[in-house]
Every structure is written in C-alpha cells, then in structure tokens.
Amino acid sequence: SGLLRLTLKSRGVWLVAVCFAMYSGQWLAVVGFLPSIYAQAGLAAGTTAWLTALVAAVNILGNLAAGRLLHWGAAPLALLLAGFAAMGGGAVLAFGVDGCFWLRYLAVLAFSMVGGLIPATLFSLAVRLAPSVSTVPTTVGWMQQWSAFGQFCGPPLVAWVAAQMGHWQLTWAVTGACSLAGILLARKLQGLLIRDR
C-alpha cells in the first residue's frame, strides 16, 4: 500500500495513465465498431472480417516502430503528437468526410498504425516517470487500469453519439476530443521530462 500511495502521488504517473486512456478508448471504439459500419455499407461478412483484422494488425507495426524509434533517440513527445494527430485526422477522414470507400479505409489504417506509436511510448515513459524503481510495477499497473477505463468508456460514448445522430458521421468528434486531450497531456509530460533532466 505504501508503494501505491507513492505512485498515486506522482503527477507524471497520472499524466501517463490518463494519456493511455485517451488512446485506448478511441482505438477500441473505432476498431470495435468497424464490422457494424462496414456491414451497414453492404460489405460481405468475409470482407468485413479481413478489413477489420488488417486494421487491428497494423497497430502492431506502430508499436514496433515506436520501440525502434525510441531506441534511435526519437523524442517521446514527437511520437505521441504524431500518434494522436494521426488518430484525430484519420477518424475525421474516415467518418466525417464523404468520399471513396478505399480512401476512407486508408484513413482508418493510418489511424491504427500511426496511433500504434502511442502505447510503446507511454510504457517507456511510465518506467522513466515512476517515482522510484520499486514503483515501476505499480506505475505500469495504474496505467493499464486507465487503459481499461478508456476501453470501457470510449465505445459506449461513440455508440451513444451515433445513436443520437442516426449515423456515424459525427463520431469523429469523440475521437477528436480524445486526440486533442492526448496532445495536451503529451505536452505536459514533455514539461515533466524537461524538468527532470
């Protein structure tokens, strides 16, 4: 309990955790509803399954790329900003703009793949911003709890907006708000990292 109290007193731990919630909530909301969206568009079940699976799979590429880029010295802030900007912009292009289906699908792929830069970056920051070496497990655990919280809240909120509007076109407002919040949190994290140098 002492380690938990020490962990929860850390501003950096809270920033990392809430930032992860901003990512996980919108990612699961978009990917989780893709089968329904594509089914409504008249796509065959098999096609819908493959398209959705690919969107989920390219997220792994973003995670792996983040690890490599951090190893090469990339700034965490740059990776977080790129990830959240891609998620916000990708959701707008995919759901808020009428256009060619395949261009909108490419936007969803970018949403997932570039957004994949965020989790690995936040895990690395969790280790760096933990109050002490002994609190790394509790810091990572707290971040995962907030990830689950984001996954719990994001999809119902997106579904509620879609139900109120009668279509998916304005659901980007939810994901866009999450992305904007993630960008603001990332900048605050950068401030902590600068002060800790």
PDB file of C-alpha atoms in Angstrom:
ATOM      1  CA  SER A   1       0.000   0.000   0.000  1.00  0.00           C
ATOM      2  CA  GLY A   2       2.945   2.295   0.635  1.00  0.00           C
ATOM      3  CA  LEU A   3       4.188   1.831  -2.926  1.00  0.00           C
ATOM      4  CA  LEU A   4       0.709   2.505  -4.266  1.00  0.00           C
ATOM      5  CA  ARG A   5       0.407   5.724  -2.282  1.00  0.00           C
ATOM      6  CA  LEU A   6       3.807   6.844  -3.526  1.00  0.00           C
ATOM      7  CA  THR A   7       2.797   6.003  -7.083  1.00  0.00           C
ATOM      8  CA  LEU A   8      -0.502   7.866  -6.924  1.00  0.00           C
ATOM      9  CA  LYS A   9       1.180  10.981  -5.538  1.00  0.00           C
ATOM     10  CA  SER A  10       3.188  11.318  -8.743  1.00  0.00           C
ATOM     11  CA  ARG A  11       1.870  13.783 -11.319  1.00  0.00           C
ATOM     12  CA  GLY A  12       3.785  12.016 -14.065  1.00  0.00           C
ATOM     13  CA  VAL A  13       2.096   8.705 -13.306  1.00  0.00           C
ATOM     14  CA  TRP A  14      -1.348  10.294 -13.614  1.00  0.00           C
ATOM     15  CA  LEU A  15      -0.457  12.034 -16.869  1.00  0.00           C
ATOM     16  CA  VAL A  16       0.814   8.817 -18.442  1.00  0.00           C
ATOM     17  CA  ALA A  17      -2.207   6.861 -17.225  1.00  0.00           C
ATOM     18  CA  VAL A  18      -4.841   9.320 -18.445  1.00  0.00           C
ATOM     19  CA  CYS A  19      -2.968   9.732 -21.727  1.00  0.00           C
ATOM     20  CA  PHE A  20      -3.207   5.974 -22.231  1.00  0.00           C
ATOM     21  CA  ALA A  21      -6.960   6.144 -21.602  1.00  0.00           C
ATOM     22  CA  MET A  22      -7.288   8.781 -24.343  1.00  0.00           C
ATOM     23  CA  TYR A  23      -5.600   6.366 -26.727  1.00  0.00           C
ATOM     24  CA  SER A  24      -7.277   3.105 -25.760  1.00  0.00           C
ATOM     25  CA  GLY A  25     -10.797   4.497 -25.598  1.00  0.00           C
ATOM     26  CA  GLN A  26     -10.831   5.826 -29.128  1.00  0.00           C
ATOM     27  CA  TRP A  27      -8.866   2.958 -30.658  1.00  0.00           C
ATOM     28  CA  LEU A  28     -11.245   0.299 -29.367  1.00  0.00           C
ATOM     29  CA  ALA A  29     -14.262   2.432 -30.257  1.00  0.00           C
ATOM     30  CA  VAL A  30     -13.200   2.759 -33.883  1.00  0.00           C
ATOM     31  CA  VAL A  31     -11.890  -0.759 -34.422  1.00  0.00           C
ATOM     32  CA  GLY A  32     -14.672  -2.366 -32.417  1.00  0.00           C
ATOM     33  CA  PHE A  33     -17.401  -0.756 -34.495  1.00  0.00           C
ATOM     34  CA  LEU A  34     -15.792  -1.284 -37.915  1.00  0.00           C
ATOM     35  CA  PRO A  35     -17.670  -4.569 -38.571  1.00  0.00           C
ATOM     36  CA  SER A  36     -21.002  -2.848 -37.941  1.00  0.00           C
ATOM     37  CA  ILE A  37     -20.077   0.140 -40.063  1.00  0.00           C
ATOM     38  CA  TYR A  38     -18.892  -1.994 -42.961  1.00  0.00           C
ATOM     39  CA  ALA A  39     -21.907  -4.272 -42.716  1.00  0.00           C
ATOM     40  CA  GLN A  40     -24.158  -1.216 -42.989  1.00  0.00           C
ATOM     41  CA  ALA A  41     -22.164  -0.219 -46.078  1.00  0.00           C
ATOM     42  CA  GLY A  42     -23.174  -3.524 -47.643  1.00  0.00           C
ATOM     43  CA  LEU A  43     -19.855  -5.345 -47.487  1.00  0.00           C
ATOM     44  CA  ALA A  44     -19.844  -9.125 -47.273  1.00  0.00           C
ATOM     45  CA  ALA A  45     -19.137 -10.637 -43.850  1.00  0.00           C
ATOM     46  CA  GLY A  46     -15.891 -12.203 -45.015  1.00  0.00           C
ATOM     47  CA  THR A  47     -14.626  -8.929 -46.478  1.00  0.00           C
ATOM     48  CA  THR A  48     -15.598  -7.066 -43.320  1.00  0.00           C
ATOM     49  CA  ALA A  49     -13.686  -9.557 -41.167  1.00  0.00           C
ATOM     50  CA  TRP A  50     -10.496  -9.262 -43.222  1.00  0.00           C
ATOM     51  CA  LEU A  51     -10.609  -5.477 -43.407  1.00  0.00           C
ATOM     52  CA  THR A  52     -11.152  -5.163 -39.661  1.00  0.00           C
ATOM     53  CA  ALA A  53      -8.403  -7.687 -38.883  1.00  0.00           C
ATOM     54  CA  LEU A  54      -5.941  -5.727 -41.006  1.00  0.00           C
ATOM     55  CA  VAL A  55      -6.762  -2.506 -39.163  1.00  0.00           C
ATOM     56  CA  ALA A  56      -6.047  -4.239 -35.860  1.00  0.00           C
ATOM     57  CA  ALA A  57      -2.867  -5.878 -37.197  1.00  0.00           C
ATOM     58  CA  VAL A  58      -1.208  -2.681 -38.449  1.00  0.00           C
ATOM     59  CA  ASN A  59      -1.392  -1.318 -34.906  1.00  0.00           C
ATOM     60  CA  ILE A  60       1.357  -3.797 -34.066  1.00  0.00           C
ATOM     61  CA  LEU A  61       3.585  -2.160 -36.686  1.00  0.00           C
ATOM     62  CA  GLY A  62       3.195   1.167 -34.933  1.00  0.00           C
ATOM     63  CA  ASN A  63       4.103  -0.367 -31.590  1.00  0.00           C
ATOM     64  CA  LEU A  64       7.228  -1.975 -33.021  1.00  0.00           C
ATOM     65  CA  ALA A  65       8.208   1.203 -34.843  1.00  0.00           C
ATOM     66  CA  ALA A  66       7.911   3.233 -31.642  1.00  0.00           C
ATOM     67  CA  GLY A  67      10.277   0.906 -29.827  1.00  0.00           C
ATOM     68  CA  ARG A  68      12.815   1.181 -32.624  1.00  0.00           C
ATOM     69  CA  LEU A  69      12.455   4.949 -32.925  1.00  0.00           C
ATOM     70  CA  LEU A  70      12.863   5.445 -29.174  1.00  0.00           C
ATOM     71  CA  HIS A  71      15.976   3.273 -29.311  1.00  0.00           C
ATOM     72  CA  TRP A  72      17.342   5.540 -32.040  1.00  0.00           C
ATOM     73  CA  GLY A  73      16.720   8.603 -29.884  1.00  0.00           C
ATOM     74  CA  ALA A  74      13.373   9.881 -31.106  1.00  0.00           C
ATOM     75  CA  ALA A  75      11.667  12.303 -28.742  1.00  0.00           C
ATOM     76  CA  PRO A  76       8.684  10.767 -26.922  1.00  0.00           C
ATOM     77  CA  LEU A  77       6.717  13.973 -27.449  1.00  0.00           C
ATOM     78  CA  ALA A  78       7.162  13.737 -31.225  1.00  0.00           C
ATOM     79  CA  LEU A  79       5.896  10.154 -31.260  1.00  0.00           C
ATOM     80  CA  LEU A  80       2.897  10.975 -29.082  1.00  0.00           C
ATOM     81  CA  LEU A  81       1.992  14.018 -31.138  1.00  0.00           C
ATOM     82  CA  ALA A  82       2.275  12.038 -34.366  1.00  0.00           C
ATOM     83  CA  GLY A  83       0.146   9.242 -32.962  1.00  0.00           C
ATOM     84  CA  PHE A  84      -2.645  11.428 -31.630  1.00  0.00           C
ATOM     85  CA  ALA A  85      -2.640  13.667 -34.716  1.00  0.00           C
ATOM     86  CA  ALA A  86      -2.978  10.613 -36.963  1.00  0.00           C
ATOM     87  CA  MET A  87      -5.800   9.233 -34.851  1.00  0.00           C
ATOM     88  CA  GLY A  88      -7.688  12.509 -34.815  1.00  0.00           C
ATOM     89  CA  GLY A  89      -7.178  13.204 -38.504  1.00  0.00           C
ATOM     90  CA  GLY A  90      -7.774   9.612 -39.526  1.00  0.00           C
ATOM     91  CA  ALA A  91     -11.099   9.471 -37.726  1.00  0.00           C
ATOM     92  CA  VAL A  92     -12.256  12.719 -39.349  1.00  0.00           C
ATOM     93  CA  LEU A  93     -11.371  11.444 -42.840  1.00  0.00           C
ATOM     94  CA  ALA A  94     -12.838   8.007 -42.187  1.00  0.00           C
ATOM     95  CA  PHE A  95     -16.163   9.043 -40.674  1.00  0.00           C
ATOM     96  CA  GLY A  96     -16.677  12.764 -41.152  1.00  0.00           C
ATOM     97  CA  VAL A  97     -15.969  13.121 -44.861  1.00  0.00           C
ATOM     98  CA  ASP A  98     -17.918  11.609 -47.713  1.00  0.00           C
ATOM     99  CA  GLY A  99     -15.645  10.048 -50.256  1.00  0.00           C
ATOM    100  CA  CYS A 100     -14.245   6.923 -51.801  1.00  0.00           C
ATOM    101  CA  PHE A 101     -14.567   3.922 -49.509  1.00  0.00           C
ATOM    102  CA  TRP A 102     -10.959   2.866 -50.010  1.00  0.00           C
ATOM    103  CA  LEU A 103      -9.588   6.313 -49.208  1.00  0.00           C
ATOM    104  CA  ARG A 104     -11.610   6.277 -46.016  1.00  0.00           C
ATOM    105  CA  TYR A 105     -10.298   2.803 -45.265  1.00  0.00           C
ATOM    106  CA  LEU A 106      -6.726   4.031 -45.730  1.00  0.00           C
ATOM    107  CA  ALA A 107      -7.508   6.733 -43.163  1.00  0.00           C
ATOM    108  CA  VAL A 108      -8.594   4.048 -40.697  1.00  0.00           C
ATOM    109  CA  LEU A 109      -5.361   2.140 -41.379  1.00  0.00           C
ATOM    110  CA  ALA A 110      -3.353   5.298 -40.655  1.00  0.00           C
ATOM    111  CA  PHE A 111      -5.445   5.881 -37.522  1.00  0.00           C
ATOM    112  CA  SER A 112      -4.467   2.446 -36.200  1.00  0.00           C
ATOM    113  CA  MET A 113      -0.889   2.141 -37.462  1.00  0.00           C
ATOM    114  CA  VAL A 114       0.445   5.594 -36.586  1.00  0.00           C
ATOM    115  CA  GLY A 115      -1.652   5.579 -33.427  1.00  0.00           C
ATOM    116  CA  GLY A 116       0.288   2.457 -32.518  1.00  0.00           C
ATOM    117  CA  LEU A 117       3.242   4.704 -31.712  1.00  0.00           C
ATOM    118  CA  ILE A 118       1.453   5.758 -28.537  1.00  0.00           C
ATOM    119  CA  PRO A 119       1.343   2.621 -26.320  1.00  0.00           C
ATOM    120  CA  ALA A 120       5.043   1.732 -26.560  1.00  0.00           C
ATOM    121  CA  THR A 121       5.989   5.362 -25.976  1.00  0.00           C
ATOM    122  CA  LEU A 122       3.794   5.584 -22.892  1.00  0.00           C
ATOM    123  CA  PHE A 123       5.184   2.352 -21.480  1.00  0.00           C
ATOM    124  CA  SER A 124       8.696   3.763 -21.833  1.00  0.00           C
ATOM    125  CA  LEU A 125       7.604   6.975 -20.124  1.00  0.00           C
ATOM    126  CA  ALA A 126       5.935   5.031 -17.323  1.00  0.00           C
ATOM    127  CA  VAL A 127       9.286   3.485 -16.471  1.00  0.00           C
ATOM    128  CA  ARG A 128      11.054   6.846 -16.624  1.00  0.00           C
ATOM    129  CA  LEU A 129       8.435   8.752 -14.620  1.00  0.00           C
ATOM    130  CA  ALA A 130       7.813   6.162 -11.918  1.00  0.00           C
ATOM    131  CA  PRO A 131       8.665   7.743  -8.534  1.00  0.00           C
ATOM    132  CA  SER A 132      11.259   5.019  -7.893  1.00  0.00           C
ATOM    133  CA  VAL A 133      12.487   1.728  -9.277  1.00  0.00           C
ATOM    134  CA  SER A 134      10.300  -0.133  -6.803  1.00  0.00           C
ATOM    135  CA  THR A 135       7.181   1.668  -8.054  1.00  0.00           C
ATOM    136  CA  VAL A 136       7.615   0.746 -11.719  1.00  0.00           C
ATOM    137  CA  PRO A 137       5.196  -2.231 -11.415  1.00  0.00           C
ATOM    138  CA  THR A 138       2.527  -0.138  -9.689  1.00  0.00           C
ATOM    139  CA  THR A 139       3.015   2.673 -12.208  1.00  0.00           C
ATOM    140  CA  VAL A 140       2.568   0.324 -15.163  1.00  0.00           C
ATOM    141  CA  GLY A 141      -0.361  -1.339 -13.418  1.00  0.00           C
ATOM    142  CA  TRP A 142      -2.074   2.008 -12.838  1.00  0.00           C
ATOM    143  CA  MET A 143      -1.564   2.911 -16.482  1.00  0.00           C
ATOM    144  CA  GLN A 144      -3.153  -0.379 -17.521  1.00  0.00           C
ATOM    145  CA  GLN A 145      -6.114   0.288 -15.263  1.00  0.00           C
ATOM    146  CA  TRP A 146      -6.688   3.589 -17.036  1.00  0.00           C
ATOM    147  CA  SER A 147      -6.287   1.853 -20.365  1.00  0.00           C
ATOM    148  CA  ALA A 148      -9.127  -0.454 -19.347  1.00  0.00           C
ATOM    149  CA  PHE A 149     -11.153   2.547 -18.175  1.00  0.00           C
ATOM    150  CA  GLY A 150     -10.737   4.162 -21.587  1.00  0.00           C
ATOM    151  CA  GLN A 151     -11.827   0.957 -23.298  1.00  0.00           C
ATOM    152  CA  PHE A 152     -14.852   0.810 -21.008  1.00  0.00           C
ATOM    153  CA  CYS A 153     -15.968   4.393 -21.676  1.00  0.00           C
ATOM    154  CA  GLY A 154     -14.932   5.026 -25.287  1.00  0.00           C
ATOM    155  CA  PRO A 155     -17.112   2.576 -27.250  1.00  0.00           C
ATOM    156  CA  PRO A 156     -20.371   3.353 -25.374  1.00  0.00           C
ATOM    157  CA  LEU A 157     -19.794   7.077 -25.839  1.00  0.00           C
ATOM    158  CA  VAL A 158     -19.192   6.677 -29.568  1.00  0.00           C
ATOM    159  CA  ALA A 159     -22.235   4.411 -29.846  1.00  0.00           C
ATOM    160  CA  TRP A 160     -24.355   6.981 -27.989  1.00  0.00           C
ATOM    161  CA  VAL A 161     -23.281   9.766 -30.365  1.00  0.00           C
ATOM    162  CA  ALA A 162     -24.023   7.553 -33.378  1.00  0.00           C
ATOM    163  CA  ALA A 163     -27.435   6.666 -31.969  1.00  0.00           C
ATOM    164  CA  GLN A 164     -28.310  10.301 -31.248  1.00  0.00           C
ATOM    165  CA  MET A 165     -27.285  11.433 -34.718  1.00  0.00           C
ATOM    166  CA  GLY A 166     -28.632   8.407 -36.536  1.00  0.00           C
ATOM    167  CA  HIS A 167     -25.338   7.887 -38.361  1.00  0.00           C
ATOM    168  CA  TRP A 168     -21.572   7.549 -37.775  1.00  0.00           C
ATOM    169  CA  GLN A 169     -20.509  10.847 -39.379  1.00  0.00           C
ATOM    170  CA  LEU A 170     -20.116  12.779 -36.120  1.00  0.00           C
ATOM    171  CA  THR A 171     -18.417  10.072 -34.086  1.00  0.00           C
ATOM    172  CA  TRP A 172     -15.108  11.656 -35.050  1.00  0.00           C
ATOM    173  CA  ALA A 173     -15.966  14.396 -32.544  1.00  0.00           C
ATOM    174  CA  VAL A 174     -15.466  11.904 -29.697  1.00  0.00           C
ATOM    175  CA  THR A 175     -12.203  10.525 -31.042  1.00  0.00           C
ATOM    176  CA  GLY A 176     -11.056  14.018 -31.955  1.00  0.00           C
ATOM    177  CA  ALA A 177     -11.649  15.199 -28.393  1.00  0.00           C
ATOM    178  CA  CYS A 178      -9.643  12.232 -27.108  1.00  0.00           C
ATOM    179  CA  SER A 179      -6.817  13.049 -29.512  1.00  0.00           C
ATOM    180  CA  LEU A 180      -6.784  16.703 -28.510  1.00  0.00           C
ATOM    181  CA  ALA A 181      -6.709  15.744 -24.835  1.00  0.00           C
ATOM    182  CA  GLY A 182      -3.888  13.295 -25.585  1.00  0.00           C
ATOM    183  CA  ILE A 183      -1.864  16.040 -27.285  1.00  0.00           C
ATOM    184  CA  LEU A 184      -2.317  18.374 -24.318  1.00  0.00           C
ATOM    185  CA  LEU A 185      -1.322  15.608 -21.885  1.00  0.00           C
ATOM    186  CA  ALA A 186       1.707  14.763 -24.019  1.00  0.00           C
ATOM    187  CA  ARG A 187       2.892  18.354 -23.810  1.00  0.00           C
ATOM    188  CA  LYS A 188       2.540  18.288 -20.044  1.00  0.00           C
ATOM    189  CA  LEU A 189       4.552  15.058 -19.965  1.00  0.00           C
ATOM    190  CA  GLN A 190       7.250  16.768 -22.021  1.00  0.00           C
ATOM    191  CA  GLY A 191       7.388  19.528 -19.444  1.00  0.00           C
ATOM    192  CA  LEU A 192       7.984  16.971 -16.687  1.00  0.00           C
ATOM    193  CA  LEU A 193      10.742  15.298 -18.685  1.00  0.00           C
ATOM    194  CA  ILE A 194      12.499  18.624 -19.258  1.00  0.00           C
ATOM    195  CA  ARG A 195      12.367  19.481 -15.547  1.00  0.00           C
ATOM    196  CA  ASP A 196      13.714  16.047 -14.610  1.00  0.00           C
ATOM    197  CA  ARG A 197      16.858  16.475 -16.706  1.00  0.00           C
TER     198      ARG A 197
END
